[in-house]
């Protein structure tokens, strides 16, 4: 019967030519993304790593053997290969896990954070089971869980893991009926004990200059109610904030949120675009005397649940360049010690974390590697509601298969192994604390036999050199002059 149907139908040539067995083509096509992702390796610096790192996250999350036999898979003579300098005087591995204190001068309720935390991913992009597992994982492991811009859902609060509440341009969770910021609603949630810090999202690396997107196919009544949006349409947040429109306005908003939250650390997340605009924020910090408690720098290589491909591939400064710029600018205006820097973008191993810390980050946020810890197989169906692992879907028949307790343990285990390996690396470098890491500790083969360390590749500008009366470095002069505290 199937063969007769295939011969008579007109929409699939393959089935008319190959009745019955032609269906195998569609079967294989439907699982191709998973197969392809498993066997075709993508790269970082031209080095095939995707499969290696995903396998590593799985092993560490499951608590199975994660050592490697035989040696590195990297071609160490290839341009772009990077490594860390170890010491002939390695230190003992520290017993205590490091913590980093967030909260500058204007903050009365500082937060001692882990060096690695879960990056922003909303309830909506992720299923309720995935959110529950991440939050329980954060609770078990003593680290923080960023809510993403979709608001604080009940699933973020059941386990009681520390939350960083992210507020995007849609103001979900603190939104008036007209879609503007509502101070009263904000205060209600911000004052909850479980909320430890507040993050204003200006942009994210995968789609900078574009608001958040939740495809209509993933919008359930429950999510629509939490976000205060109508059913049946894609939820697309505006590209820009309505609560402020200038660098000074942003900092006034930071101060307002800090006060409304009862003195919790408040910062903002962005992917660096026009340098003058960020320098405008720096000028506004000096002029207003208001500093954010932290700045999250997301790389153009960042991930997303859904975004236009041009924005994902070709907009936004890559992480390391953006991070060095932000770190340098804060040094230049003499406020680096007041503002913590969080970095996010393609980190899977402790070396990836350490590399960012050496370049100036204080802590690192991870999104996709945490998804791997939950069991993501990178089928890239987050925007279709057909996620085969129940992580990035709102279809109950799919997400119910995700066991919250089991996956939470995996998330916690993966985090614990990262911290352990980070401490091991630090000890191997002969260092005792994370802040002793410097750019000179990381080397890169730049061209054949030429090797440079990060201090040579990415020279920082001198402390205070952007302040009144100081000599502004030549390469910064133009941007610094053009930057304005009163407009972007
Ligand atoms: C499924 C998914 C949803 C995301 N949702 C948000 C979001 O709501 N807000 C945000 O600022 N970033 C969001 N991101 C970006 C991540 O928080 C992170 O900045 C980026 O993916 C880089 O980290 P990674 O390379 O460790 O994934 C999302 C990423 C993914 C994969």
Short mmCIF file of C-alpha atoms and ligand atoms in Angstrom, two decimals:
data_model
loop_
_atom_site.label_atom_id
_atom_site.label_comp_id
_atom_site.label_asym_id
_atom_site.label_seq_id
_atom_site.Cartn_x
_atom_site.Cartn_y
_atom_site.Cartn_z
CA UNK A 1 0.00 0.00 0.00
CA UNK A 2 2.82 2.38 0.92
CA UNK A 3 4.58 1.61 -2.37
CA UNK A 4 1.41 2.33 -4.36
CA UNK A 5 0.89 5.58 -2.47
CA UNK A 6 4.52 6.60 -3.10
CA UNK A 7 4.17 5.90 -6.83
CA UNK A 8 0.96 7.92 -7.15
CA UNK A 9 1.89 10.95 -5.01
CA UNK A 10 3.58 13.88 -6.78
CA UNK A 11 5.28 15.96 -4.11
CA UNK A 12 8.37 13.77 -3.51
CA UNK A 13 10.28 12.69 -6.62
CA UNK A 14 12.51 10.43 -4.58
CA UNK A 15 9.53 8.39 -3.37
CA UNK A 16 8.16 8.07 -6.88
CA UNK A 17 11.54 6.79 -8.04
CA UNK A 18 12.31 4.70 -4.96
CA UNK A 19 8.99 3.67 -3.40
CA UNK A 20 9.19 2.46 0.22
CA UNK A 21 13.00 2.53 0.57
CA UNK A 22 12.96 6.23 -0.32
CA UNK A 23 11.54 6.85 3.15
CA UNK A 24 14.88 5.97 4.66
CA UNK A 25 16.28 9.11 3.07
CA UNK A 26 13.80 11.21 5.04
CA UNK A 27 14.50 9.25 8.19
CA UNK A 28 18.23 9.88 7.90
CA UNK A 29 17.66 13.49 6.94
CA UNK A 30 15.63 14.00 10.10
CA UNK A 31 18.46 12.81 12.32
CA UNK A 32 21.27 14.25 10.21
CA UNK A 33 21.95 17.29 12.41
CA UNK A 34 22.72 15.05 15.36
CA UNK A 35 24.86 12.68 13.29
CA UNK A 36 26.63 15.54 11.58
CA UNK A 37 27.33 17.36 14.80
CA UNK A 38 28.81 14.20 16.21
CA UNK A 39 31.13 13.37 13.37
CA UNK A 40 31.89 16.64 11.63
CA UNK A 41 34.07 18.69 13.90
CA UNK A 42 33.86 22.43 14.00
CA UNK A 43 36.87 24.33 15.25
CA UNK A 44 38.33 26.94 17.54
CA UNK A 45 41.42 28.57 16.04
CA UNK A 46 41.32 25.99 13.26
CA UNK A 47 41.76 23.17 15.76
CA UNK A 48 39.10 20.43 15.68
CA UNK A 49 37.60 20.51 19.12
CA UNK A 50 33.83 20.44 19.14
CA UNK A 51 33.40 16.73 19.63
CA UNK A 52 36.26 16.58 22.12
CA UNK A 53 34.84 19.27 24.39
CA UNK A 54 31.27 18.08 24.21
CA UNK A 55 32.44 14.59 25.15
CA UNK A 56 34.44 16.12 28.01
CA UNK A 57 31.38 17.92 29.40
CA UNK A 58 29.33 14.70 29.19
CA UNK A 59 32.02 12.74 31.04
CA UNK A 60 32.47 15.31 33.76
CA UNK A 61 28.72 15.75 34.18
CA UNK A 62 28.24 12.00 34.49
CA UNK A 63 31.22 11.60 36.77
CA UNK A 64 32.89 9.02 34.52
CA UNK A 65 36.59 8.89 33.63
CA UNK A 66 37.56 12.15 31.91
CA UNK A 67 41.28 11.61 31.41
CA UNK A 68 42.65 11.13 27.86
CA UNK A 69 45.09 8.47 26.69
CA UNK A 70 47.90 8.89 24.18
CA UNK A 71 48.23 12.68 24.07
CA UNK A 72 46.70 15.85 22.67
CA UNK A 73 44.48 15.88 19.60
CA UNK A 74 45.68 19.40 18.82
CA UNK A 75 48.25 20.16 16.16
CA UNK A 76 50.56 22.13 18.44
CA UNK A 77 52.55 23.60 15.52
CA UNK A 78 49.51 25.10 13.90
CA UNK A 79 49.00 28.89 14.02
CA UNK A 80 46.56 29.79 16.75
CA UNK A 81 47.53 26.96 19.14
CA UNK A 82 47.45 28.29 22.69
CA UNK A 83 48.92 27.06 25.93
CA UNK A 84 49.65 28.14 29.46
CA UNK A 85 53.08 28.50 31.08
CA UNK A 86 53.51 26.09 33.97
CA UNK A 87 56.03 26.60 36.75
CA UNK A 88 58.97 24.52 37.98
CA UNK A 89 57.67 25.39 41.40
CA UNK A 90 54.05 24.20 41.33
CA UNK A 91 51.98 25.07 44.39
CA UNK A 92 49.72 22.72 46.32
CA UNK A 93 46.17 22.69 44.94
CA UNK A 94 44.15 25.10 47.14
CA UNK A 95 41.65 23.34 49.41
CA UNK A 96 39.08 26.12 49.40
CA UNK A 97 37.07 26.94 46.30
CA UNK A 98 37.66 30.55 45.28
CA UNK A 99 34.84 33.11 45.63
CA UNK A 100 34.69 36.57 44.07
CA UNK A 101 32.95 39.39 45.89
CA UNK A 102 30.48 41.42 43.81
CA UNK A 103 29.26 44.80 45.06
CA UNK A 104 31.00 48.15 44.80
CA UNK A 105 30.77 51.27 46.91
CA UNK A 106 27.03 51.87 46.45
CA UNK A 107 26.05 48.33 47.30
CA UNK A 108 25.03 47.22 50.79
CA UNK A 109 24.31 43.52 50.02
CA UNK A 110 27.39 42.18 48.21
CA UNK A 111 27.40 38.66 46.76
CA UNK A 112 30.30 36.21 46.94
CA UNK A 113 30.12 34.35 43.62
CA UNK A 114 31.76 31.24 42.22
CA UNK A 115 34.23 31.90 39.38
CA UNK A 116 31.86 29.96 37.08
CA UNK A 117 28.10 30.47 36.90
CA UNK A 118 25.18 29.60 34.62
CA UNK A 119 24.68 32.16 31.87
CA UNK A 120 21.32 33.72 30.94
CA UNK A 121 18.80 31.32 29.38
CA UNK A 122 15.09 32.03 29.89
CA UNK A 123 12.15 29.87 30.80
CA UNK A 124 10.66 29.88 27.33
CA UNK A 125 13.90 29.23 25.49
CA UNK A 126 14.38 26.32 27.91
CA UNK A 127 11.76 23.96 29.30
CA UNK A 128 10.58 24.08 32.90
CA UNK A 129 12.39 20.80 33.63
CA UNK A 130 15.64 22.23 32.25
CA UNK A 131 15.25 25.39 34.37
CA UNK A 132 14.48 23.31 37.46
CA UNK A 133 17.52 21.11 36.85
CA UNK A 134 19.83 24.10 36.34
CA UNK A 135 18.59 25.80 39.47
CA UNK A 136 18.81 22.67 41.59
CA UNK A 137 22.31 22.11 40.15
CA UNK A 138 23.26 25.65 41.18
CA UNK A 139 21.90 25.00 44.66
CA UNK A 140 23.78 21.70 45.03
CA UNK A 141 27.04 23.20 43.77
CA UNK A 142 26.82 26.64 45.42
CA UNK A 143 26.91 28.76 42.30
CA UNK A 144 24.55 31.21 40.59
CA UNK A 145 21.91 30.80 37.90
CA UNK A 146 21.08 33.71 35.57
CA UNK A 147 17.35 33.76 34.76
CA UNK A 148 17.66 35.10 31.20
CA UNK A 149 15.39 37.90 30.10
CA UNK A 150 12.17 35.87 30.39
CA UNK A 151 11.66 36.74 34.06
CA UNK A 152 11.79 34.81 37.33
CA UNK A 153 9.44 31.83 36.86
CA UNK A 154 8.25 29.49 39.65
CA UNK A 155 10.72 26.92 38.26
CA UNK A 156 13.62 29.23 39.04
CA UNK A 157 12.62 29.34 42.69
CA UNK A 158 11.62 25.82 43.75
CA UNK A 159 15.12 24.57 44.56
CA UNK A 160 16.39 27.88 45.98
CA UNK A 161 19.60 28.16 43.94
CA UNK A 162 21.07 31.68 43.86
CA UNK A 163 19.57 33.78 41.07
CA UNK A 164 20.87 36.61 38.95
CA UNK A 165 17.73 38.24 37.66
CA UNK A 166 18.17 39.50 34.12
CA UNK A 167 16.03 42.37 32.81
CA UNK A 168 15.87 42.85 29.07
CA UNK A 169 14.10 45.40 26.91
CA UNK A 170 10.79 43.53 27.35
CA UNK A 171 10.98 44.02 31.18
CA UNK A 172 9.41 40.58 31.67
CA UNK A 173 8.49 40.20 35.31
CA UNK A 174 8.56 43.97 35.93
CA UNK A 175 6.49 45.15 33.00
CA UNK A 176 3.50 47.49 32.99
CA UNK A 177 0.50 46.68 30.79
CA UNK A 178 1.93 49.05 28.19
CA UNK A 179 5.28 47.24 28.19
CA UNK A 180 7.30 49.78 30.21
CA UNK A 181 9.43 49.22 33.32
CA UNK A 182 7.31 48.98 36.47
CA UNK A 183 9.26 49.88 39.62
CA UNK A 184 6.77 48.30 42.04
CA UNK A 185 6.75 44.93 40.28
CA UNK A 186 10.53 45.07 40.08
CA UNK A 187 10.90 45.71 43.80
CA UNK A 188 8.62 42.82 44.69
CA UNK A 189 10.84 40.26 42.95
CA UNK A 190 14.22 41.96 43.42
CA UNK A 191 13.82 41.94 47.19
CA UNK A 192 13.33 38.16 47.32
CA UNK A 193 16.19 36.54 49.16
CA UNK A 194 16.93 34.13 46.33
CA UNK A 195 17.72 37.03 43.95
CA UNK A 196 21.37 37.88 44.61
CA UNK A 197 22.19 40.25 41.74
CA UNK A 198 20.39 42.13 38.96
CA UNK A 199 21.62 42.25 35.36
CA UNK A 200 20.30 44.76 32.81
CA UNK A 201 20.64 43.22 29.36
CA UNK A 202 21.75 45.75 26.74
CA UNK A 203 22.71 43.21 24.13
CA UNK A 204 23.88 39.62 23.65
CA UNK A 205 26.60 38.36 21.34
CA UNK A 206 24.45 36.10 19.18
CA UNK A 207 22.10 38.90 18.15
CA UNK A 208 23.45 42.29 19.19
CA UNK A 209 21.21 45.21 18.27
CA UNK A 210 18.21 42.89 18.16
CA UNK A 211 15.71 42.18 20.93
CA UNK A 212 15.11 38.71 22.38
CA UNK A 213 13.04 36.29 20.31
CA UNK A 214 10.71 33.56 21.56
CA UNK A 215 9.14 31.83 18.55
CA UNK A 216 5.30 31.58 18.72
CA UNK A 217 5.59 27.79 18.49
CA UNK A 218 7.21 27.77 21.95
CA UNK A 219 4.83 30.26 23.57
CA UNK A 220 2.56 28.51 26.08
CA UNK A 221 -0.22 30.17 28.07
CA UNK A 222 1.94 29.92 31.20
CA UNK A 223 4.87 31.74 29.57
CA UNK A 224 2.54 34.33 28.06
CA UNK A 225 1.12 34.98 31.55
CA UNK A 226 4.58 35.28 33.15
CA UNK A 227 5.71 37.70 30.43
CA UNK A 228 2.41 39.61 30.05
CA UNK A 229 2.30 39.07 26.28
CA UNK A 230 -0.45 37.84 23.89
CA UNK A 231 -0.54 34.26 22.61
CA UNK A 232 -0.09 33.23 18.99
CA UNK A 233 2.72 35.60 17.93
CA UNK A 234 6.52 35.49 18.18
CA UNK A 235 7.59 37.37 21.32
CA UNK A 236 10.13 39.86 19.99
CA UNK A 237 11.47 42.32 22.56
CA UNK A 238 12.35 45.82 21.36
CA UNK A 239 15.97 46.32 20.32
CA UNK A 240 16.48 49.19 22.81
CA UNK A 241 15.39 49.99 26.35
CA UNK A 242 12.57 52.43 27.01
CA UNK A 243 13.64 53.12 30.63
CA UNK A 244 16.70 55.13 29.47
CA UNK A 245 18.21 56.37 26.23
CA UNK A 246 21.65 57.77 27.12
CA UNK A 247 24.77 56.53 28.97
CA UNK A 248 23.88 58.77 31.92
CA UNK A 249 20.34 57.41 31.84
CA UNK A 250 21.67 53.84 32.00
CA UNK A 251 23.69 54.63 35.13
CA UNK A 252 20.76 56.40 36.77
CA UNK A 253 18.73 53.25 36.04
CA UNK A 254 21.49 51.14 37.64
CA UNK A 255 21.34 53.33 40.76
CA UNK A 256 17.52 53.16 40.81
CA UNK A 257 17.50 49.34 40.59
CA UNK A 258 20.16 49.10 43.30
CA UNK A 259 18.04 51.17 45.62
CA UNK A 260 14.80 49.36 44.77
CA UNK A 261 16.46 45.99 45.35
CA UNK A 262 17.64 47.01 48.81
CA UNK A 263 21.30 47.46 47.86
CA UNK A 264 22.02 44.34 45.76
CA UNK A 265 24.74 44.36 43.10
CA UNK A 266 23.43 45.68 39.78
CA UNK A 267 25.27 45.47 36.46
CA UNK A 268 24.67 45.24 32.75
CA UNK A 269 25.40 42.78 29.97
CA UNK A 270 26.53 43.72 26.50
CA UNK A 271 28.43 42.61 23.46
CA UNK A 272 30.85 45.33 22.44
CA UNK A 273 29.94 47.14 19.23
CA UNK A 274 30.86 50.80 18.69
CA UNK A 275 33.74 51.54 21.03
CA UNK A 276 32.73 55.18 21.47
CA UNK A 277 29.40 54.11 22.95
CA UNK A 278 31.01 52.06 25.69
CA UNK A 279 33.48 54.87 26.34
CA UNK A 280 30.43 57.15 26.63
CA UNK A 281 29.26 54.95 29.52
CA UNK A 282 32.74 55.31 31.07
CA UNK A 283 32.53 59.08 30.80
CA UNK A 284 29.07 58.96 32.37
CA UNK A 285 30.48 56.90 35.31
CA UNK A 286 33.03 59.64 35.97
CA UNK A 287 30.52 62.45 35.53
CA UNK A 288 27.70 60.98 37.62
CA UNK A 289 29.83 59.16 40.18
CA UNK A 290 27.69 56.03 39.64
CA UNK A 291 29.34 52.73 38.80
CA UNK A 292 27.70 49.42 37.96
CA UNK A 293 28.78 46.59 40.26
CA UNK A 294 29.60 44.42 37.27
CA UNK A 295 29.68 44.38 33.49
CA UNK A 296 29.03 41.14 31.61
CA UNK A 297 30.89 41.03 28.30
CA UNK A 298 29.36 38.56 25.85
CA UNK A 299 31.29 37.56 22.73
CA UNK A 300 29.92 37.73 19.19
CA UNK A 301 30.43 33.95 19.21
CA UNK A 302 27.73 33.60 21.90
CA UNK A 303 24.77 31.24 21.66
CA UNK A 304 21.03 31.79 21.41
CA UNK A 305 17.72 29.97 21.26
CA UNK A 306 16.74 31.82 18.08
CA UNK A 307 18.34 34.58 16.00
CA UNK A 308 18.70 35.75 12.41
CA UNK A 309 21.80 34.08 10.98
CA UNK A 310 23.47 37.30 9.79
CA UNK A 311 23.41 38.68 13.33
CA UNK A 312 24.72 35.42 14.77
CA UNK A 313 27.55 35.08 12.28
CA UNK A 314 28.65 38.60 11.51
CA UNK A 315 27.64 41.15 14.16
CA UNK A 316 29.35 41.88 17.48
CA UNK A 317 32.92 41.95 18.75
CA UNK A 318 34.36 38.52 19.63
CA UNK A 319 34.75 37.91 23.35
CA UNK A 320 38.48 38.25 23.87
CA UNK A 321 38.67 41.54 21.96
CA UNK A 322 35.62 42.91 23.78
CA UNK A 323 36.88 41.77 27.17
CA UNK A 324 40.30 43.37 26.76
CA UNK A 325 38.69 46.59 25.60
CA UNK A 326 36.33 46.77 28.61
CA UNK A 327 39.08 45.79 31.07
CA UNK A 328 41.41 48.42 29.58
CA UNK A 329 38.76 51.15 29.51
CA UNK A 330 37.93 50.58 33.21
CA UNK A 331 41.65 50.72 34.04
CA UNK A 332 41.94 53.92 32.03
CA UNK A 333 39.20 55.65 34.01
CA UNK A 334 40.57 54.39 37.32
CA UNK A 335 37.49 52.33 38.23
CA UNK A 336 38.64 48.78 37.49
CA UNK A 337 38.67 47.84 41.18
CA UNK A 338 35.05 49.03 41.63
CA UNK A 339 33.53 47.08 38.74
CA UNK A 340 33.72 43.32 38.29
CA UNK A 341 33.82 41.82 34.81
CA UNK A 342 31.94 38.66 33.84
CA UNK A 343 32.86 37.08 30.50
CA UNK A 344 30.85 34.65 28.37
CA UNK A 345 31.51 32.93 25.07
CA UNK A 346 32.36 29.34 24.15
CA UNK A 347 33.92 28.08 27.35
CA UNK A 348 33.88 24.35 28.01
CA UNK A 349 37.04 23.50 29.93
CA UNK A 350 38.95 24.96 32.87
CA UNK A 351 41.61 26.21 30.45
CA UNK A 352 38.96 28.26 28.62
CA UNK A 353 37.94 29.80 31.94
CA UNK A 354 41.50 30.45 33.02
CA UNK A 355 42.32 32.11 29.68
CA UNK A 356 39.52 34.65 30.21
CA UNK A 357 40.52 35.27 33.82
CA UNK A 358 44.08 35.95 32.62
CA UNK A 359 42.71 38.50 30.18
CA UNK A 360 40.91 40.46 32.87
CA UNK A 361 37.62 38.70 33.63
CA UNK A 362 36.69 38.16 37.29
CA UNK A 363 34.21 35.35 36.63
CA UNK A 364 32.86 33.41 33.66
CA UNK A 365 29.29 32.57 32.67
CA UNK A 366 28.50 29.42 30.68
CA UNK A 367 25.35 28.65 28.72
CA UNK A 368 25.91 25.97 26.09
CA UNK A 369 28.28 23.84 28.12
CA UNK A 370 25.62 23.81 30.87
CA UNK A 371 23.18 22.64 28.21
CA UNK A 372 25.60 19.83 27.36
CA UNK A 373 25.70 18.95 31.06
CA UNK A 374 21.90 18.67 30.87
CA UNK A 375 22.27 16.27 27.94
CA UNK A 376 21.99 18.59 24.90
CA UNK A 377 23.16 16.80 21.74
CA UNK A 378 23.41 20.01 19.71
CA UNK A 379 20.63 19.05 17.31
CA UNK A 380 20.06 22.78 16.82
CA UNK A 381 16.32 22.60 17.10
CA UNK A 382 15.91 25.14 19.95
CA UNK A 383 13.81 27.34 17.65
CA UNK A 384 11.41 24.61 16.46
CA UNK A 385 10.04 23.25 19.76
CA UNK A 386 11.27 19.82 18.69
CA UNK A 387 14.33 19.54 20.93
CA UNK A 388 15.01 15.79 21.15
CA UNK A 389 16.46 16.07 24.66
CA UNK A 390 13.62 17.99 26.32
CA UNK A 391 15.87 20.96 27.13
CA UNK A 392 14.85 23.66 24.65
CA UNK A 393 11.20 22.79 24.11
CA UNK A 394 7.81 23.54 25.64
CA UNK A 395 6.30 20.28 24.39
CA UNK A 396 5.40 18.26 27.53
CA UNK A 397 5.81 14.94 25.74
CA UNK A 398 9.46 15.90 25.22
CA UNK A 399 10.43 17.80 28.39
CA UNK A 400 8.82 15.30 30.74
CA UNK A 401 11.55 12.85 29.72
CA UNK A 402 14.18 15.12 31.32
CA UNK A 403 14.75 13.88 34.86
CA UNK A 404 15.27 16.98 36.99
CA UNK A 405 17.16 15.40 39.92
CA UNK A 406 19.51 13.35 37.78
CA UNK A 407 20.37 16.24 35.46
CA UNK A 408 20.77 18.65 38.37
CA UNK A 409 23.43 16.35 39.81
CA UNK A 410 25.17 16.36 36.43
CA UNK A 411 25.16 20.15 36.27
CA UNK A 412 26.60 20.35 39.80
CA UNK A 413 29.21 17.67 39.02
CA UNK A 414 30.31 19.40 35.83
CA UNK A 415 30.69 22.68 37.72
CA UNK A 416 32.62 21.02 40.54
CA UNK A 417 35.03 19.40 38.08
CA UNK A 418 35.58 22.76 36.35
CA UNK A 419 36.50 24.41 39.63
CA UNK A 420 38.75 21.50 40.63
CA UNK A 421 40.57 21.62 37.30
CA UNK A 422 40.82 25.40 37.48
CA UNK A 423 42.54 25.08 40.87
CA UNK A 424 44.84 22.37 39.43
CA UNK A 425 45.87 24.62 36.55
CA UNK A 426 46.48 27.52 38.90
CA UNK A 427 48.70 25.34 41.10
CA UNK A 428 50.59 24.04 38.03
CA UNK A 429 51.33 27.68 37.11
CA UNK A 430 52.86 28.19 40.55
CA UNK A 431 50.03 30.52 41.57
CA UNK A 432 47.81 30.59 44.64
CA UNK A 433 44.92 32.88 43.75
CA UNK A 434 42.98 33.61 40.58
CA UNK A 435 43.87 37.31 40.61
CA UNK A 436 47.55 36.39 40.19
CA UNK A 437 46.76 35.23 36.66
CA UNK A 438 48.10 37.66 34.10
CA UNK A 439 48.03 37.86 30.30
CA UNK A 440 51.68 36.82 30.13
CA UNK A 441 50.72 33.36 31.37
CA UNK A 442 49.00 32.47 28.08
CA UNK A 443 50.93 31.91 24.85
CA UNK A 444 49.85 31.68 21.26
CA UNK A 445 51.63 30.49 18.14
CA UNK A 446 50.90 33.44 15.89
CA UNK A 447 52.82 32.66 12.75
CA UNK A 448 54.90 29.55 12.09
CA UNK A 449 57.73 29.75 14.61
CA UNK A 450 56.65 33.03 16.16
CA UNK A 451 55.14 32.79 19.64
CA UNK A 452 53.63 35.64 21.61
CA UNK A 453 52.04 35.81 25.02
CA UNK A 454 48.78 37.64 25.64
CA UNK A 455 50.56 40.61 27.23
CA UNK A 456 52.38 41.16 23.93
CA UNK A 457 49.32 40.46 21.81
CA UNK A 458 46.85 42.52 23.80
CA UNK A 459 48.68 45.31 25.64
CA UNK A 460 46.49 46.94 28.32
CA UNK A 461 46.45 50.71 28.62
CA UNK A 462 47.92 52.25 31.78
CA UNK A 463 45.75 52.82 34.84
CA UNK A 464 44.14 56.30 35.00
CA UNK A 465 45.39 57.30 31.53
CA UNK A 466 41.91 58.41 30.44
CA UNK A 467 41.42 60.73 33.40
CA UNK A 468 41.51 64.53 33.15
CA UNK A 469 45.04 65.82 32.63
CA UNK A 470 46.55 62.40 31.75
CA UNK A 471 48.05 61.50 28.38
CA UNK A 472 45.49 59.46 26.45
CA UNK A 473 47.14 56.64 24.46
CA UNK A 474 47.29 57.43 20.72
CA UNK A 475 45.03 54.54 19.62
CA UNK A 476 42.35 55.62 22.11
CA UNK A 477 42.45 59.39 21.46
CA UNK A 478 39.89 59.55 18.67
CA UNK A 479 37.30 57.28 20.29
CA UNK A 480 37.75 58.90 23.71
CA UNK A 481 37.23 62.37 22.25
CA UNK A 482 34.12 61.34 20.34
CA UNK A 483 32.56 59.50 23.30
CA UNK A 484 29.77 61.33 25.09
CA UNK A 485 28.06 60.76 28.42
CA UNK A 486 24.86 62.33 27.13
CA UNK A 487 24.25 60.39 23.93
CA UNK A 488 25.20 57.01 22.45
C1 LIG B 1 19.19 28.65 24.54
C2 LIG B 1 19.84 29.95 24.88
C3 LIG B 1 19.11 30.99 25.42
C4 LIG B 1 19.71 32.21 25.73
N1 LIG B 1 18.97 33.22 26.30
C5 LIG B 1 19.58 34.37 26.67
C6 LIG B 1 18.86 35.39 27.36
O1 LIG B 1 17.68 35.28 27.67
N2 LIG B 1 19.54 36.52 27.69
C7 LIG B 1 20.87 36.69 27.41
O2 LIG B 1 21.45 37.71 27.75
N3 LIG B 1 21.58 35.72 26.79
C8 LIG B 1 20.97 34.57 26.42
N4 LIG B 1 21.70 33.58 25.84
C9 LIG B 1 23.16 33.80 25.65
C10 LIG B 1 23.97 33.17 26.78
O3 LIG B 1 23.56 33.64 28.04
C11 LIG B 1 25.48 33.45 26.63
O4 LIG B 1 25.71 34.83 26.76
C12 LIG B 1 26.07 33.01 25.29
O5 LIG B 1 25.49 31.82 24.82
C13 LIG B 1 27.58 32.77 25.42
O6 LIG B 1 27.85 31.75 26.33
P1 LIG B 1 28.18 30.22 25.88
O7 LIG B 1 29.18 30.33 24.78
O8 LIG B 1 28.71 29.61 27.13
O9 LIG B 1 26.93 29.61 25.38
C14 LIG B 1 21.10 32.37 25.49
C15 LIG B 1 21.85 31.32 24.96
C16 LIG B 1 21.24 30.12 24.65
C17 LIG B 1 22.09 29.00 24.09
#
